[in-house]
Short mmCIF file of C-alpha atoms in Angstrom, two decimals:
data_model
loop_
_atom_site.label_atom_id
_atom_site.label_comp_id
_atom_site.label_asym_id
_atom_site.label_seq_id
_atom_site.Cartn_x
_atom_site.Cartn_y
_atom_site.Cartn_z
CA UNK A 1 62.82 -186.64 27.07
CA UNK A 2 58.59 -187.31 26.72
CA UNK A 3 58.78 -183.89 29.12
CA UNK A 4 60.86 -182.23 27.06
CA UNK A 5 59.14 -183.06 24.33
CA UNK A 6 55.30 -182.36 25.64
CA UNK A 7 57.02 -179.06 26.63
CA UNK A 8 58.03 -177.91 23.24
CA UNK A 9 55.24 -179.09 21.55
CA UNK A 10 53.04 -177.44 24.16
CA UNK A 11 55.43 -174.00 23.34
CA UNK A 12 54.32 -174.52 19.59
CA UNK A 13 50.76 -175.07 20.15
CA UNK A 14 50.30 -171.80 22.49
CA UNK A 15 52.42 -169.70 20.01
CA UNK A 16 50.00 -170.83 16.87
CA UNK A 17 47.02 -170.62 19.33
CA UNK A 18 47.77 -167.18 20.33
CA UNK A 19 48.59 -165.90 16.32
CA UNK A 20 44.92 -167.59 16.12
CA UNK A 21 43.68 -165.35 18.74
CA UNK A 22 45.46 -161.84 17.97
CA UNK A 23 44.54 -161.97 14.68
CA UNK A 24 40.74 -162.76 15.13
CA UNK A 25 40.79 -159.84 17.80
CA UNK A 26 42.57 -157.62 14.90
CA UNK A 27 39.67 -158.80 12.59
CA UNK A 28 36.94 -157.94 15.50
CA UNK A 29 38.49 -154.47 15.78
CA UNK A 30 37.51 -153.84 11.82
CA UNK A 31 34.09 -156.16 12.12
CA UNK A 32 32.82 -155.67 15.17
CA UNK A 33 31.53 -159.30 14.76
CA UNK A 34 30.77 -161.51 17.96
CA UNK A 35 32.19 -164.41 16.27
CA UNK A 36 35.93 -163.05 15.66
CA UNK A 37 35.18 -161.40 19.40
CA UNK A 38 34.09 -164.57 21.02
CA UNK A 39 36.82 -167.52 19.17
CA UNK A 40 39.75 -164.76 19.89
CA UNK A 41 39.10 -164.95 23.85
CA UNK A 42 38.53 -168.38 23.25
CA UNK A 43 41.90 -169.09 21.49
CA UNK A 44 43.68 -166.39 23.82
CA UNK A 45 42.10 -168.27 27.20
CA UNK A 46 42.97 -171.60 25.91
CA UNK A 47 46.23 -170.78 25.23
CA UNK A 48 47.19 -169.16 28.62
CA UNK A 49 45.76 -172.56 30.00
CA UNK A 50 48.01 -174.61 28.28
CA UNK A 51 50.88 -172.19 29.41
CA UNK A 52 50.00 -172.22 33.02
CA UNK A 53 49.64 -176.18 32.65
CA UNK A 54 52.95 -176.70 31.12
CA UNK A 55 54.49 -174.25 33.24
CA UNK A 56 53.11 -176.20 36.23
CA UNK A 57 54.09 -179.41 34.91
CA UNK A 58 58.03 -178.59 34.34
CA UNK A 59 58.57 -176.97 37.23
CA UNK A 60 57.25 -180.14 38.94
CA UNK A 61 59.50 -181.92 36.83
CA UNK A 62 62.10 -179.54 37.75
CA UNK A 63 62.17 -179.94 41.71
CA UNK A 64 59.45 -178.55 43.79
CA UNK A 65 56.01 -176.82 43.09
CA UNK A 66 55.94 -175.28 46.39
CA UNK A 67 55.16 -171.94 46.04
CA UNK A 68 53.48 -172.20 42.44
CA UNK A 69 50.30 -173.72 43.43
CA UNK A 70 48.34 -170.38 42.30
CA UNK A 71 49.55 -171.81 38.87
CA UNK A 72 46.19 -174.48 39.38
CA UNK A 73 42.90 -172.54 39.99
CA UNK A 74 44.46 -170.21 37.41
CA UNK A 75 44.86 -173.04 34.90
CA UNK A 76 41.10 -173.83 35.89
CA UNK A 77 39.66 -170.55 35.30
CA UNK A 78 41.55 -169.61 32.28
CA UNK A 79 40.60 -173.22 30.77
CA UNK A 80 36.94 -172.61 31.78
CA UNK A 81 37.03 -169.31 30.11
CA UNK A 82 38.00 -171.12 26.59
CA UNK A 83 34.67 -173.11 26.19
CA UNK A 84 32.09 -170.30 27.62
CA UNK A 85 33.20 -167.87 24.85
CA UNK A 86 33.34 -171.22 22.49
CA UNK A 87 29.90 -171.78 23.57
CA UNK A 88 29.01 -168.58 22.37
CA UNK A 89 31.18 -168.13 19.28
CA UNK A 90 30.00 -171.77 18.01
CA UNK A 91 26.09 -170.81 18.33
CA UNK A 92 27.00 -167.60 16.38
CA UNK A 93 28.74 -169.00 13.54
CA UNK A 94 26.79 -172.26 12.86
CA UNK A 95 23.04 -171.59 14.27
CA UNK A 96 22.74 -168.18 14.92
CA UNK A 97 18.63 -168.26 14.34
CA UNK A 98 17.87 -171.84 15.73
CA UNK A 99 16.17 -171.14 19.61
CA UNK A 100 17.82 -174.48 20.23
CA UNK A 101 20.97 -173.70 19.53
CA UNK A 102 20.39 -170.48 22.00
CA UNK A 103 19.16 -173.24 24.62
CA UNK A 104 22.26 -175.09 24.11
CA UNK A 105 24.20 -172.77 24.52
CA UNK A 106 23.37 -170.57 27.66
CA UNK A 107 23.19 -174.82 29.26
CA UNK A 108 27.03 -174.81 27.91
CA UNK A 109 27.79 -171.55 29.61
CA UNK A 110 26.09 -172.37 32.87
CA UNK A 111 27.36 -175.48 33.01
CA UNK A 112 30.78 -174.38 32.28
CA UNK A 113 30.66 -171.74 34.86
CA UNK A 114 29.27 -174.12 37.14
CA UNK A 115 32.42 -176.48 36.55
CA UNK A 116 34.78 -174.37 36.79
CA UNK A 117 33.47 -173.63 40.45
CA UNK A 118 33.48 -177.40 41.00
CA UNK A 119 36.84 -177.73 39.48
CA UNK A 120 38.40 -175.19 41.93
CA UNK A 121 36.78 -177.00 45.17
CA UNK A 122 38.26 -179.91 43.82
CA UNK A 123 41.75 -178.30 43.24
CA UNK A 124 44.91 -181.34 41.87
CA UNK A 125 42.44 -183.94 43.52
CA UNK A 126 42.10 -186.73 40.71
CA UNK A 127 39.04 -186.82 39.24
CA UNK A 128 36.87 -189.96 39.83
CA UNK A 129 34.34 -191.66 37.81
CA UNK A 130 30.89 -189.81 39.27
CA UNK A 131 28.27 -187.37 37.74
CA UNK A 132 29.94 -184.43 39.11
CA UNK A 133 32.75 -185.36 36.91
CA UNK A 134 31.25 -186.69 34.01
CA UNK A 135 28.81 -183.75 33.89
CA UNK A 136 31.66 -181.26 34.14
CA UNK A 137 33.67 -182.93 31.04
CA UNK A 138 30.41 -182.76 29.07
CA UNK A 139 29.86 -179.32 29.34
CA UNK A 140 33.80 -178.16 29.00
CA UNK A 141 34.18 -179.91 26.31
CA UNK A 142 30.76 -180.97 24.42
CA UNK A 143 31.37 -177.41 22.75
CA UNK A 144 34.35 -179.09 20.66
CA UNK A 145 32.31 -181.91 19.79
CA UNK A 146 29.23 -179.26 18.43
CA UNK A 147 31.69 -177.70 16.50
CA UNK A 148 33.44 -180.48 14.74
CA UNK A 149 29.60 -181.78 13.95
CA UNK A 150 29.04 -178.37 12.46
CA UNK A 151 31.62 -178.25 10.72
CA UNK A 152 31.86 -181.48 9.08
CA UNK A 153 27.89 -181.47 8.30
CA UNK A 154 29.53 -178.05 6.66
CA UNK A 155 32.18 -179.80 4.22
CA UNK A 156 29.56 -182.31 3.51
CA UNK A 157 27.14 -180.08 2.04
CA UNK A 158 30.54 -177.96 0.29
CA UNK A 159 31.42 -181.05 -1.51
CA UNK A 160 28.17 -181.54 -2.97
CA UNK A 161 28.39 -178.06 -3.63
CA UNK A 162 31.23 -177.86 -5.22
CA UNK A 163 30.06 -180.90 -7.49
CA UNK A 164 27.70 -177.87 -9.34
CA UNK A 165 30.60 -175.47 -9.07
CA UNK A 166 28.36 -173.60 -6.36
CA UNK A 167 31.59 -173.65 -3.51
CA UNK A 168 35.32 -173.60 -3.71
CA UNK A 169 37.55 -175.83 -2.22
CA UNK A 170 39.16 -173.56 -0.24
CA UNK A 171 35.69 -173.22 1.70
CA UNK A 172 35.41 -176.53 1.93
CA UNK A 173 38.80 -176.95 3.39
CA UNK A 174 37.64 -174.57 5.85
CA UNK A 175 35.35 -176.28 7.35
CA UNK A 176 36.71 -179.82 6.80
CA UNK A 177 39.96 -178.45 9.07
CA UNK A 178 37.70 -176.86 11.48
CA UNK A 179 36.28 -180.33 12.29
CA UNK A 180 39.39 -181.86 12.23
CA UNK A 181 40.42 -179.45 15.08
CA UNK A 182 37.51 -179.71 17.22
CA UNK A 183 38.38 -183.93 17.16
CA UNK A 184 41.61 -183.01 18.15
CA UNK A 185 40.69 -180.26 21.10
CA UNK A 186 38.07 -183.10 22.08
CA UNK A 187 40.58 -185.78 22.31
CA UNK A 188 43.20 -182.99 24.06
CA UNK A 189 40.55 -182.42 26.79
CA UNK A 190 38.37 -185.89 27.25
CA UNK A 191 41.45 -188.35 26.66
CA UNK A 192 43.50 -187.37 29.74
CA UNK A 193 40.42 -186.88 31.74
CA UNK A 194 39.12 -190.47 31.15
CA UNK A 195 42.54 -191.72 31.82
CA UNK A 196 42.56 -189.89 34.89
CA UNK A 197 39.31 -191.44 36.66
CA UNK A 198 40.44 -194.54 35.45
CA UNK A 199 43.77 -194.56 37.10
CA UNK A 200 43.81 -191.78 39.83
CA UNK A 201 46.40 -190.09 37.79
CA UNK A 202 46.12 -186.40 37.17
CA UNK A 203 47.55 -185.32 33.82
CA UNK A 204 49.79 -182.81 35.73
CA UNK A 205 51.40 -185.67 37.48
CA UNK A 206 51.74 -187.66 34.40
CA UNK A 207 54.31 -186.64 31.67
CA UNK A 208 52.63 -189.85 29.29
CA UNK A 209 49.61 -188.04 29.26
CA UNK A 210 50.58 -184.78 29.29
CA UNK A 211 52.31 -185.44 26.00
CA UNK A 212 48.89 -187.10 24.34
CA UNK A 213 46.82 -184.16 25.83
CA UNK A 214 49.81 -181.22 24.06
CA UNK A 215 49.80 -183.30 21.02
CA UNK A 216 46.33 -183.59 20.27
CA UNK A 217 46.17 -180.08 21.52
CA UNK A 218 48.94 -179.24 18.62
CA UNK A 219 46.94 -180.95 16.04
CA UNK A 220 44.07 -178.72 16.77
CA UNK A 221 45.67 -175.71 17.09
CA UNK A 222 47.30 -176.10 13.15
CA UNK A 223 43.91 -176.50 12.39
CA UNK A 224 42.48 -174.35 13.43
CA UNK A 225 44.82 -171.66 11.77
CA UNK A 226 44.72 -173.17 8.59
CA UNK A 227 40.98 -172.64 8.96
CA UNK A 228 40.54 -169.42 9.83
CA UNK A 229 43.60 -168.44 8.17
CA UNK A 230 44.57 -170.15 5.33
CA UNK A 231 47.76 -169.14 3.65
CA UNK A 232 47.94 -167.92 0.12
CA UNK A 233 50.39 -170.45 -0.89
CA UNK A 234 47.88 -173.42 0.64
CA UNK A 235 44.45 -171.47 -1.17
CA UNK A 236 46.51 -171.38 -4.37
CA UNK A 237 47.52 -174.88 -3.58
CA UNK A 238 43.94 -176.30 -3.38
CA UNK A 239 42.49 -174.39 -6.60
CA UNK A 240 45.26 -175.71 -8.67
CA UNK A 241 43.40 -178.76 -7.35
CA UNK A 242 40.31 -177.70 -8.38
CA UNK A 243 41.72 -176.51 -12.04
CA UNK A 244 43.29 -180.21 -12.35
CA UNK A 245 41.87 -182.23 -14.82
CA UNK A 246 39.50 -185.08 -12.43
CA UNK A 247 39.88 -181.78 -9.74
CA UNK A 248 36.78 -181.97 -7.44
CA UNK B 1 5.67 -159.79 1.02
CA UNK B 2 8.06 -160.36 -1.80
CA UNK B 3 8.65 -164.26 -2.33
CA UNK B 4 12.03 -165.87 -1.42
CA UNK B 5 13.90 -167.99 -3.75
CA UNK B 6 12.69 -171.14 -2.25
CA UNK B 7 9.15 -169.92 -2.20
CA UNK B 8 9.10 -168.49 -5.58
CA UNK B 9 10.63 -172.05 -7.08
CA UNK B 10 7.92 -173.70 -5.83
CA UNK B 11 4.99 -171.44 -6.55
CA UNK B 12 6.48 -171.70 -9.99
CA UNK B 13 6.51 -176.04 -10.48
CA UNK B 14 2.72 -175.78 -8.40
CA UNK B 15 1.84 -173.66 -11.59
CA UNK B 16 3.47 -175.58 -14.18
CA UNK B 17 2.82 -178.88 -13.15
CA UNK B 18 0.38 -181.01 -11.27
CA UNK B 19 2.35 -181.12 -8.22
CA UNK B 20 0.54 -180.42 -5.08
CA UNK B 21 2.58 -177.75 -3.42
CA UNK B 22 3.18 -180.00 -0.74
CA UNK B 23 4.53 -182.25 -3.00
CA UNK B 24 6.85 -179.24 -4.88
CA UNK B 25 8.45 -178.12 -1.62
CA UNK B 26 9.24 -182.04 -0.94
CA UNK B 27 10.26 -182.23 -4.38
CA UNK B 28 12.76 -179.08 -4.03
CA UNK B 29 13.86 -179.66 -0.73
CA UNK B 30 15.17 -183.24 -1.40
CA UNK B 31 16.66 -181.76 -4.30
CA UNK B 32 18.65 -178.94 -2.45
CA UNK B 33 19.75 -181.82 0.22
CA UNK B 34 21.34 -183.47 -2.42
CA UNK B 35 22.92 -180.28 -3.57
CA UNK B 36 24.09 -179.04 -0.01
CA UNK B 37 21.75 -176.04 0.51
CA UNK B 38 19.43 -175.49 3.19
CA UNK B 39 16.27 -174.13 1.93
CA UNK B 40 15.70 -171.08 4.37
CA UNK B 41 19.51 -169.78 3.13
CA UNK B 42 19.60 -170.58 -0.50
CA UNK B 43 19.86 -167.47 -3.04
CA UNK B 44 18.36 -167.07 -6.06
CA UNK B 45 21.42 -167.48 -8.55
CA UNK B 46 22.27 -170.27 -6.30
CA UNK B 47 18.57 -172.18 -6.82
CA UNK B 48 19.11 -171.04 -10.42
CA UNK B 49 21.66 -173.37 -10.83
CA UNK B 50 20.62 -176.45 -8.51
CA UNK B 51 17.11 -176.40 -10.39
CA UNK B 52 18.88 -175.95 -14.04
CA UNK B 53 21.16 -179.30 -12.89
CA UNK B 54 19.32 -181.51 -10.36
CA UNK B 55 15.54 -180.25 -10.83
CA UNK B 56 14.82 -182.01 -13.87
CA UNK B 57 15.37 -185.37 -13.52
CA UNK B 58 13.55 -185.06 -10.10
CA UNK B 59 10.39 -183.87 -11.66
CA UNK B 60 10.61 -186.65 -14.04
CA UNK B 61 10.66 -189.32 -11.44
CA UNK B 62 7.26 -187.78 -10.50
CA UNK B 63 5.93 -187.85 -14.18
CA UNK B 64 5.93 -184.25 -14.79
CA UNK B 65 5.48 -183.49 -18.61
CA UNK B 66 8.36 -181.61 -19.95
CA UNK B 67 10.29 -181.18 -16.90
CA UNK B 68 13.15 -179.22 -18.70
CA UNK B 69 10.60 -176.71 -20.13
CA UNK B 70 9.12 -176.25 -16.38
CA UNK B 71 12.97 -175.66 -14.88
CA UNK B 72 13.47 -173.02 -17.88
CA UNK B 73 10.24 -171.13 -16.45
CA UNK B 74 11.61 -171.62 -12.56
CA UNK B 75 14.59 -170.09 -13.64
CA UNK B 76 13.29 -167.04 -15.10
CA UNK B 77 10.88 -166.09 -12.39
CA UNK B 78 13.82 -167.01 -10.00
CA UNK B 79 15.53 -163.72 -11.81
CA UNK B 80 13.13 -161.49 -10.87
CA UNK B 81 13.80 -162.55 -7.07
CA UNK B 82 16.02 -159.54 -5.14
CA UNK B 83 17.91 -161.54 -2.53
CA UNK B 84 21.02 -161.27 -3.43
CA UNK B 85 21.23 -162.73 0.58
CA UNK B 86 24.30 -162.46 2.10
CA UNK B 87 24.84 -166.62 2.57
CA UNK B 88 24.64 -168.53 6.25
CA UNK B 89 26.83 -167.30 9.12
CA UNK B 90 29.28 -169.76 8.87
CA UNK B 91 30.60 -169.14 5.46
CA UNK B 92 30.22 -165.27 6.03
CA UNK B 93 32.31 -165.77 9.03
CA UNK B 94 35.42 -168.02 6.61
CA UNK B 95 35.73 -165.25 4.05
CA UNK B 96 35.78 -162.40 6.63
CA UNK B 97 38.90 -164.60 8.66
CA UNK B 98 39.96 -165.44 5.11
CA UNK B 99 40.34 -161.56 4.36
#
């Protein structure tokens, strides 16, 4: 039932986080932005991750995973691919000037690349508590945490904004469900991970896990499309908000 | 060069008070914290409005005579600044996904 479950939800989350994708590479084709470019591979990456883990996962479930174990480094290098052009998109959005943010972010791709290579030595060996490890979570998945802190520094300065009817709500919603998303993708990625060097268990092996890691994951992905692409009915929701009498 | 917003708002409260311009680009960036601007990205209709609503008061605190009177002034050389900027990255990037 928990597979069953982790499996559908997982189905959900890749649909919504490949709309996500598609439609930033649709905007890209009009913009010819690096942003809508660099969040679409990372959406469309992420996505065929999640696929090739849940794929992996039932058909263990299922009987035997002999012949599928190309499913793994594929899982790795697709999931790898997801924070390098997050690394990338996150600088351009958020700090796009700041030589810091630069730094950090060719150290994010570098370090990503470099765990991904580390990742595929390793193969379905459970990962224990070392640097190697440690330093390899950091860099896969300190881009989610950057983002969220972006983003909620963002809604932070909206609401004060909007106090002097300089921002709209919508805006801030933005960015408020942007964070939100990047807490989520952070818990999807560093949760199961943590539980894995503390019990040997790989999340692969574990349906318990699997389901926090695809529900978290789901969480994130809504999200994020309600950030980037907020429906009409939802903007028209939150100005009636605004219009209300004691609206902020 | 032509002045930016930011610039020009303090050149302005330098001239019309006796605020050190150290002092006025303290003054003004505390007071576009507490609005939710950065000072390197802020517009001029933007600083219009922060300095109309939150400048005054802060230029009180600091015993500045007539601090509505110096605001008016900020405002009107702010109208003469041309950078009708195009706002951070970030937000640029939420109304292009946002269509």
């Amino acid at each position: 039932m928990l597979v069953v479950f982790a499996v559908v939800a997982s189905v959900i989350s890749g649909v919504f986080t490949i709309a996500v994708g598609v439609r930033l590479l649709l905007l890209w084709r009009r913009t010819r932005e690096v942003p809508e470019l660099s969040l679409s591979i990372a959406c469309l990456s992420l996505a065929l991750g999640v696929l090739f883990g849940t794929a992996y996962a039932a058909i263990g479930v299922a009987g035997g995973r002999a012949g599928f174990e190309w499913l793994v480094p594929l899982r790795i290098v697709t999931f790898a691919l997801a924070p390098i052009a997050l690394w990338i998109g996150v600088q351009r959005v958020f700090r796009p000037e700041a030589r810091w943010a630069r730094a950090l972010c060719w150290l994010g791709v570098l370090g990503t690349v470099a765990a991904m290579v580390w990742r595929l030595d390793l193969g379905l060996a459970p990962r224990r508590f070392d640097f190697g490890n440690v330093a390899s979570v950091a860099v896969t998945q300190g881009v989610f945490a950057w983002a969220a802190a972006e983003s909620f520094a963002y809604y932070a300065a909206m609401r004060k904004r909007m106090a002097l009817g300089l921002a709209d709500r919508v805006t801030a919603q933005q960015f408020l469900c942007w964070g939100v998303s990047g807490l989520a993708a952070l818990a999807s990625g560093v949760v199961p991970v943590v539980v894995e060097m503390a019990t040997g268990v790989t999340v692969l092996a574990h349906p318990a896990m699997a389901l926090v890691s695809t529900i978290t994951g789901l969480v994130s992905t809504l999200c994020l499309y309600l950030s980037f692409f907020p429906p009409l009915f939802y903007q028209r929701m939150l100005r009636a908000g605004d219009a209300a009498p004691g609206g902020v | 060069m032509a002045l930016n917003a930011f610039e020009t708002a303090t050149l302005e409260i330098t001239r019309r008070s006796h605020l050190s311009e150290a002092d006025a680009r303290g003054t003004l960036r505390m007071t576009l914290k507490k609005a939710g601007f950065d000072p390197a990205a802020i517009r001029a209709d933007q600083l219009a409005v922060v300095v109309r609503s939150l400048l005054p008061r802060e230029l009180k605190i600091r015993g500045v005579a007539e601090p509505a009177e110096v605001c008016e002034r900020i405002v009107d050389a702010l109208s003469s600044v041309s950078d009708t900027g195009r706002g951070p990255a970030a937000e640029r990037f939420l109304e292009r996904t946002r269509g």
